[in-house]
Coordinates of N, CA, C and O in Angstrom, one line a residue:
M1341 N -3.2 -19.7 -27.0 CA -3.0 -20.1 -28.6 C -2.9 -21.8 -28.4 O -2.9 -22.6 -27.4
A1342 N -3.5 -22.2 -29.8 CA -3.6 -24.0 -29.8 C -2.7 -24.1 -31.1 O -2.5 -23.1 -32.0
R1343 N -2.6 -25.3 -31.2 CA -2.0 -25.9 -32.5 C -3.1 -26.5 -33.1 O -3.8 -27.1 -32.5
Y1344 N -3.1 -26.5 -34.4 CA -4.1 -27.1 -35.2 C -3.4 -27.5 -36.6 O -2.2 -26.9 -36.9
M1345 N -3.7 -28.7 -36.8 CA -3.1 -29.6 -38.3 C -4.2 -29.2 -39.2 O -5.4 -29.3 -39.1
A1346 N -3.6 -28.8 -40.4 CA -4.5 -28.6 -41.7 C -3.9 -29.5 -42.6 O -3.0 -29.7 -42.9
L1347 N -4.9 -30.7 -43.0 CA -4.6 -31.7 -43.9 C -5.1 -31.4 -45.1 O -6.1 -31.0 -45.5
I1348 N -3.9 -31.6 -46.3 CA -4.2 -31.2 -47.6 C -4.8 -32.4 -48.3 O -4.0 -33.3 -48.6
Y1349 N -5.9 -32.4 -48.9 CA -6.5 -33.5 -49.8 C -6.6 -33.1 -51.1 O -7.1 -31.9 -51.4
G1350 N -6.4 -33.7 -52.0 CA -6.7 -33.7 -53.2 C -6.7 -34.8 -54.3 O -6.1 -36.0 -53.7
D1351 N -6.9 -34.8 -55.7 CA -6.8 -35.8 -56.3 C -5.4 -36.0 -57.1 O -5.0 -35.0 -58.1
E1352 N -4.7 -36.8 -56.6 CA -3.3 -36.9 -57.0 C -2.9 -37.3 -58.6 O -1.9 -36.9 -59.0
S1353 N -3.9 -37.5 -59.1 CA -4.0 -38.0 -60.4 C -3.7 -36.5 -61.3 O -3.0 -36.7 -62.5
G1354 N -4.3 -35.5 -60.9 CA -3.9 -34.2 -61.6 C -2.3 -34.1 -61.4 O -1.8 -33.5 -62.7
L1355 N -1.6 -34.4 -60.7 CA -0.3 -34.3 -60.6 C 0.6 -35.0 -61.9 O 1.2 -34.4 -62.5
A1356 N 0.1 -35.8 -62.1 CA 0.3 -37.0 -63.5 C 0.1 -36.2 -64.6 O 1.1 -36.3 -65.6
T1357 N -0.8 -35.2 -64.7 CA -1.2 -34.7 -66.1 C -0.8 -33.3 -65.9 O -0.9 -32.5 -67.0
A1358 N -0.2 -32.8 -64.7 CA 0.2 -31.4 -64.8 C 1.7 -31.1 -65.6 O 2.2 -31.7 -65.7
S1359 N 1.5 -30.0 -66.4 CA 2.6 -29.6 -67.1 C 3.8 -29.3 -66.2 O 3.5 -28.9 -65.2
P1360 N 4.9 -29.1 -66.6 CA 6.2 -28.6 -66.0 C 5.9 -27.4 -65.1 O 6.1 -26.8 -64.2
E1361 N 5.2 -26.3 -66.2 CA 5.0 -25.2 -65.8 C 3.8 -24.9 -64.8 O 4.0 -24.1 -63.8
E1362 N 2.9 -26.0 -64.8 CA 1.9 -25.8 -63.7 C 2.7 -26.2 -62.4 O 2.1 -26.1 -61.3
T1363 N 3.4 -27.3 -62.7 CA 4.0 -27.9 -61.4 C 4.9 -26.8 -60.5 O 4.8 -26.6 -59.4
E1364 N 5.7 -26.1 -61.7 CA 6.7 -25.1 -61.1 C 5.6 -23.9 -60.5 O 6.0 -23.5 -59.2
Q1365 N 4.4 -23.8 -61.1 CA 3.7 -22.7 -60.5 C 3.1 -23.0 -59.0 O 3.0 -22.0 -58.2
M1366 N 2.6 -24.3 -59.1 CA 2.2 -24.6 -57.6 C 3.2 -24.7 -56.6 O 2.9 -24.3 -55.4
A1367 N 4.4 -25.1 -56.8 CA 5.6 -25.0 -55.9 C 5.7 -23.7 -55.6 O 6.0 -23.1 -54.1
K1368 N 5.6 -23.0 -56.2 CA 5.9 -21.1 -56.1 C 4.8 -20.7 -54.9 O 5.2 -19.9 -54.0
E1369 N 3.7 -21.1 -55.7 CA 2.4 -20.8 -54.5 C 2.7 -21.4 -53.1 O 2.5 -20.6 -52.0
Y1370 N 2.9 -22.7 -53.1 CA 3.2 -23.2 -51.6 C 4.5 -22.5 -51.0 O 4.3 -22.5 -49.9
N1371 N 5.5 -22.4 -51.7 CA 6.7 -21.7 -51.0 C 6.3 -20.2 -50.4 O 6.8 -19.9 -49.3
A1372 N 5.7 -19.7 -51.2 CA 5.2 -18.1 -50.7 C 4.1 -18.2 -49.6 O 4.2 -17.3 -48.6
F1373 N 3.2 -19.2 -49.5 CA 2.4 -19.5 -48.6 C 3.0 -20.1 -47.5 O 3.1 -19.4 -46.0
T1374 N 4.3 -20.7 -47.2 CA 4.9 -21.2 -46.3 C 5.7 -19.8 -45.7 O 5.8 -19.8 -44.8
D1375 N 6.5 -19.3 -46.5 CA 7.1 -18.0 -46.2 C 6.2 -17.2 -45.3 O 6.4 -16.5 -44.3
E1376 N 4.8 -16.9 -45.7 CA 4.0 -15.8 -45.4 C 3.4 -16.5 -43.8 O 3.3 -15.6 -42.9
A1377 N 3.4 -17.8 -43.7 CA 2.9 -18.3 -42.4 C 4.0 -18.4 -41.3 O 4.0 -18.0 -40.3
R1378 N 5.2 -18.5 -41.7 CA 6.5 -18.3 -41.2 C 6.6 -17.1 -40.4 O 6.7 -16.7 -39.5
S1379 N 6.6 -15.8 -41.5 CA 6.5 -14.7 -41.1 C 5.4 -14.1 -40.3 O 5.9 -13.4 -39.1
A1380 N 4.5 -14.8 -40.2 CA 3.2 -14.4 -39.3 C 3.5 -15.1 -37.8 O 2.6 -14.9 -36.9
G1381 N 4.4 -16.1 -37.7 CA 4.7 -16.8 -36.4 C 3.7 -17.8 -36.2 O 3.5 -18.4 -35.1
V1382 N 2.9 -18.4 -37.3 CA 1.8 -19.3 -37.1 C 2.4 -20.7 -37.2 O 2.1 -21.9 -37.2
F1383 N 3.6 -20.7 -38.3 CA 3.9 -22.0 -38.7 C 4.6 -22.8 -37.9 O 5.8 -22.3 -37.2
E1384 N 4.1 -23.8 -37.6 CA 5.2 -24.9 -36.7 C 5.7 -25.9 -37.6 O 6.8 -26.6 -37.3
A1385 N 5.2 -26.5 -38.5 CA 5.6 -27.8 -39.4 C 4.8 -27.7 -40.6 O 3.6 -27.1 -40.5
G1386 N 5.3 -28.4 -41.6 CA 4.7 -28.6 -42.9 C 5.5 -29.5 -43.8 O 6.7 -29.2 -44.2
E1387 N 4.9 -30.3 -44.5 CA 5.5 -31.4 -45.2 C 4.5 -31.7 -46.4 O 3.5 -31.9 -46.3
G1388 N 5.1 -32.0 -47.8 CA 4.3 -32.9 -48.5 C 4.7 -34.3 -48.5 O 5.5 -34.8 -48.0
L1389 N 3.7 -35.1 -48.9 CA 3.8 -36.5 -49.0 C 4.0 -37.0 -50.2 O 3.5 -36.7 -51.3
Q1390 N 4.8 -38.2 -50.4 CA 4.9 -39.0 -51.6 C 3.3 -39.4 -51.9 O 2.7 -39.6 -51.3
P1391 N 3.0 -39.8 -53.4 CA 1.8 -40.4 -53.6 C 1.5 -41.6 -52.9 O 2.3 -42.4 -52.6
T1392 N 0.1 -41.9 -53.1 CA -0.4 -43.0 -52.2 C 0.2 -44.2 -52.5 O 0.5 -45.2 -51.9
P1393 N 0.7 -44.5 -54.0 CA 1.2 -45.9 -54.2 C 2.6 -46.3 -53.4 O 2.8 -47.1 -53.2
S1394 N 3.2 -45.2 -52.8 CA 4.5 -45.1 -51.7 C 3.8 -45.6 -50.4 O 4.7 -46.1 -49.6
A1395 N 2.6 -45.7 -50.1 CA 2.2 -45.7 -48.8 C 1.9 -47.3 -48.5 O 1.8 -48.0 -49.1
T1396 N 2.0 -47.5 -47.0 CA 2.2 -48.7 -46.7 C 1.1 -48.8 -45.3 O 1.2 -47.9 -44.6
T1397 N 0.0 -49.5 -45.2 CA -1.1 -49.5 -44.2 C -0.5 -50.6 -43.1 O -0.5 -51.9 -43.5
V1398 N -0.3 -50.3 -42.0 CA 0.0 -51.4 -41.2 C -1.1 -51.5 -39.8 O -1.9 -50.6 -39.4
R1399 N -1.5 -52.7 -39.8 CA -2.3 -52.9 -38.7 C -1.7 -54.3 -37.9 O -1.0 -55.0 -38.3
L1400 N -2.2 -54.3 -36.5 CA -2.1 -55.0 -35.5 C -3.1 -55.8 -34.9 O -3.9 -55.2 -34.4
R1401 N -3.5 -56.9 -35.4 CA -4.8 -57.6 -34.7 C -4.2 -59.0 -34.2 O -3.3 -59.7 -34.6
D1402 N -4.6 -58.9 -32.8 CA -4.5 -60.3 -32.2 C -2.9 -60.6 -31.9 O -2.7 -61.7 -32.2
G1403 N -2.1 -59.4 -31.9 CA -0.7 -59.6 -31.7 C 0.0 -59.9 -33.3 O 1.0 -60.1 -33.2
K1404 N -0.8 -60.1 -34.1 CA -0.2 -60.4 -35.5 C 0.2 -59.0 -36.5 O -1.0 -58.4 -36.8
L1405 N 0.9 -58.6 -37.1 CA 1.3 -57.5 -37.9 C 0.8 -57.9 -39.3 O 1.4 -59.1 -39.6
S1406 N 0.1 -57.3 -39.8 CA -0.1 -57.2 -41.3 C 0.0 -55.8 -41.7 O -0.1 -54.7 -41.2
T1407 N 0.7 -55.8 -43.1 CA 1.0 -54.5 -43.8 C 0.2 -54.8 -45.4 O 0.2 -55.9 -45.7
T1408 N -0.1 -53.7 -45.7 CA -0.9 -53.5 -47.2 C -0.2 -52.4 -47.6 O -0.1 -51.2 -47.5
D1409 N 0.1 -52.8 -49.2 CA 0.5 -51.5 -50.0 C -0.5 -50.8 -50.0 O -1.8 -51.1 -50.6
G1410 N -0.4 -49.4 -50.2 CA -1.1 -48.4 -50.3 C -2.0 -47.8 -49.2 O -1.6 -48.4 -48.2
P1411 N -2.7 -47.2 -49.6 CA -3.4 -46.1 -48.3 C -4.7 -47.3 -47.8 O -4.8 -48.3 -48.4
F1412 N -5.3 -46.9 -46.7 CA -6.2 -47.6 -46.0 C -7.3 -47.8 -47.0 O -8.2 -48.9 -46.7
A1413 N -7.8 -46.9 -47.5 CA -9.2 -46.7 -48.1 C -8.8 -45.9 -49.4 O -8.3 -45.4 -49.8
E1414 N -9.9 -46.5 -50.5 CA -9.8 -45.8 -51.8 C -10.7 -44.5 -51.7 O -11.8 -44.6 -51.2
T1415 N -10.2 -43.6 -52.1 CA -11.1 -42.2 -52.0 C -10.7 -41.5 -53.1 O -9.9 -41.6 -54.1
K1416 N -11.6 -40.6 -53.6 CA -11.4 -39.6 -54.6 C -10.3 -38.5 -54.2 O -9.7 -38.3 -55.5
E1417 N -10.1 -38.2 -53.0 CA -9.3 -37.2 -52.7 C -8.1 -38.2 -51.8 O -8.5 -38.8 -51.0
Q1418 N -6.7 -37.7 -51.9 CA -5.8 -38.5 -51.3 C -4.8 -37.2 -50.4 O -5.0 -36.2 -50.9
L1419 N -4.6 -37.6 -49.1 CA -3.7 -37.0 -48.2 C -2.4 -36.5 -49.3 O -1.7 -37.7 -49.4
G1420 N -2.0 -35.4 -49.3 CA -0.9 -34.9 -50.1 C 0.1 -34.5 -49.2 O 1.0 -34.1 -49.5
G1421 N -0.3 -33.7 -48.0 CA 0.6 -33.2 -47.2 C -0.2 -32.5 -45.9 O -1.5 -32.5 -45.7
F1422 N 0.6 -31.8 -44.9 CA 0.0 -31.1 -44.0 C 0.8 -30.0 -43.5 O 2.0 -29.6 -43.8
Y1423 N 0.0 -29.1 -43.0 CA 0.6 -27.9 -42.0 C 0.3 -28.2 -40.7 O -0.5 -28.6 -40.2
V1424 N 1.1 -27.6 -39.7 CA 0.5 -27.6 -38.2 C 1.0 -26.0 -38.0 O 1.8 -25.1 -38.3
F1425 N -0.2 -25.3 -37.8 CA -0.1 -23.9 -37.3 C -0.6 -23.7 -35.6 O -1.0 -24.6 -35.1
E1426 N 0.2 -22.6 -35.2 CA -0.1 -22.3 -34.0 C -0.9 -21.0 -33.9 O -0.5 -20.1 -34.3
C1427 N -2.5 -21.1 -33.7 CA -3.0 -19.9 -33.7 C -4.1 -19.7 -32.6 O -4.0 -20.5 -31.6
K1428 N -4.4 -18.8 -32.5 CA -5.2 -18.3 -31.3 C -6.6 -18.8 -31.2 O -7.1 -19.0 -29.9
D1429 N -7.3 -19.4 -32.1 CA -8.6 -20.2 -32.1 C -8.7 -20.7 -33.5 O -8.0 -20.3 -34.5
L1430 N -9.9 -21.8 -33.5 CA -10.4 -22.2 -34.9 C -10.6 -21.5 -35.8 O -10.0 -21.4 -37.1
D1431 N -10.9 -20.1 -35.6 CA -11.5 -19.0 -36.9 C -9.8 -18.9 -37.5 O -9.8 -18.7 -38.6
E1432 N -9.1 -18.4 -36.6 CA -7.6 -18.1 -37.3 C -6.8 -19.2 -38.0 O -6.4 -19.1 -39.1
A1433 N -7.1 -20.5 -37.4 CA -6.8 -21.7 -38.2 C -7.4 -21.8 -39.5 O -6.7 -22.3 -40.5
I1434 N -8.6 -21.6 -39.4 CA -9.4 -21.6 -41.0 C -8.9 -20.7 -41.9 O -8.8 -21.0 -42.9
E1435 N -8.8 -19.5 -41.3 CA -8.1 -18.5 -42.2 C -6.9 -18.9 -42.8 O -6.7 -18.7 -44.0
W1436 N -6.0 -19.1 -42.0 CA -4.8 -19.8 -42.5 C -4.8 -21.0 -43.7 O -4.4 -21.1 -44.8
A1437 N -5.8 -21.8 -43.3 CA -5.9 -23.1 -44.3 C -6.6 -22.5 -45.3 O -6.3 -23.3 -46.5
S1438 N -7.4 -21.6 -45.5 CA -8.0 -21.2 -46.7 C -7.1 -20.7 -47.5 O -7.2 -20.5 -48.9
K1439 N -5.7 -20.3 -47.3 CA -4.9 -19.7 -47.9 C -3.9 -20.7 -48.5 O -3.1 -20.4 -49.6
I1440 N -3.9 -22.1 -48.1 CA -3.2 -23.2 -48.6 C -3.6 -23.2 -50.3 O -4.7 -23.4 -50.4
P1441 N -2.4 -23.2 -51.1 CA -3.1 -23.3 -52.4 C -4.0 -24.3 -52.8 O -4.5 -24.4 -53.7
G1442 N -3.8 -25.7 -52.0 CA -4.7 -26.9 -52.4 C -6.1 -26.6 -52.3 O -6.9 -27.4 -52.7
A1443 N -6.5 -25.7 -51.5 CA -7.7 -25.3 -51.1 C -8.7 -25.0 -52.5 O -9.9 -25.0 -52.4
K1444 N -7.8 -24.5 -53.4 CA -8.3 -24.3 -54.6 C -8.9 -25.3 -55.7 O -10.0 -25.1 -56.5
F1445 N -8.6 -26.4 -55.3 CA -8.9 -27.4 -56.1 C -9.2 -28.9 -55.3 O -9.6 -29.8 -55.8
G1446 N -8.9 -28.7 -53.8 CA -8.8 -29.9 -53.2 C -9.9 -29.7 -52.0 O -10.8 -28.5 -52.1
S1447 N -9.5 -30.2 -50.7 CA -10.0 -29.6 -49.4 C -8.9 -29.7 -48.5 O -8.0 -30.4 -48.5
I1448 N -8.9 -28.8 -47.5 CA -8.3 -28.7 -46.2 C -9.1 -29.2 -45.0 O -10.1 -28.5 -44.8
E1449 N -8.6 -30.1 -44.4 CA -9.2 -30.6 -43.1 C -8.5 -30.0 -41.9 O -7.0 -30.2 -42.1
V1450 N -9.1 -29.2 -41.1 CA -8.3 -28.3 -39.9 C -9.2 -29.1 -38.7 O -10.2 -29.4 -38.4
R1451 N -8.1 -29.7 -38.1 CA -8.1 -30.4 -36.7 C -7.5 -29.9 -35.5 O -6.4 -29.7 -35.7
P1452 N -7.8 -29.6 -34.5 CA -6.9 -29.1 -33.4 C -6.0 -30.3 -32.7 O -6.6 -31.5 -33.1
V1453 N -4.8 -30.1 -32.3 CA -3.9 -31.0 -32.3 C -4.4 -31.2 -30.9 O -4.1 -30.3 -30.1
M1454 N -4.4 -32.6 -30.1 CA -4.5 -33.0 -29.0 C -3.0 -32.8 -28.1 O -2.2 -33.4 -28.6
E1455 N -3.3 -32.2 -27.3 CA -2.3 -31.7 -26.2 C -2.4 -32.3 -24.9 O -3.4 -32.8 -24.3
Y1456 N -1.2 -33.0 -24.6 CA -1.0 -34.2 -23.3 C -0.5 -33.5 -22.3 O 0.6 -32.6 -22.5
P1457 N -1.0 -33.3 -21.2 CA -0.2 -32.9 -20.1 C 1.0 -33.7 -19.8 O 1.1 -34.7 -20.0
E1458 N 1.9 -32.8 -19.4 CA 3.5 -33.6 -19.0 C 3.3 -34.5 -18.0 O 2.6 -34.5 -16.9
A1459 N 3.9 -35.8 -18.3 CA 3.7 -36.7 -17.1 C 4.6 -36.6 -16.0 O 5.7 -35.9 -16.2

């Protein structure tokens, strides 16, 4: 078994124009998906993120700290949340990622979690 992170990307401007009914429906879809992943025993973690205007980018260069409001780069899709799954292989992780509601209108990046041997 290995852990995989599924990063959920989408155009967050769609949230600003979504009706309350659309927002409620999406929440129901995410809750149902999360329940399914928990029941299957693959769910390890998952959270949504506040919109990009709430982000702060941190850099340390030559010992000097600088911060910038907002995300690191301008993109058409923004990171909106994530899940961490424990799956037998990448194929199973991709199968679970394809069920994430955001895959219908955005994209899901699946990456293995780097495991560090105990020191």
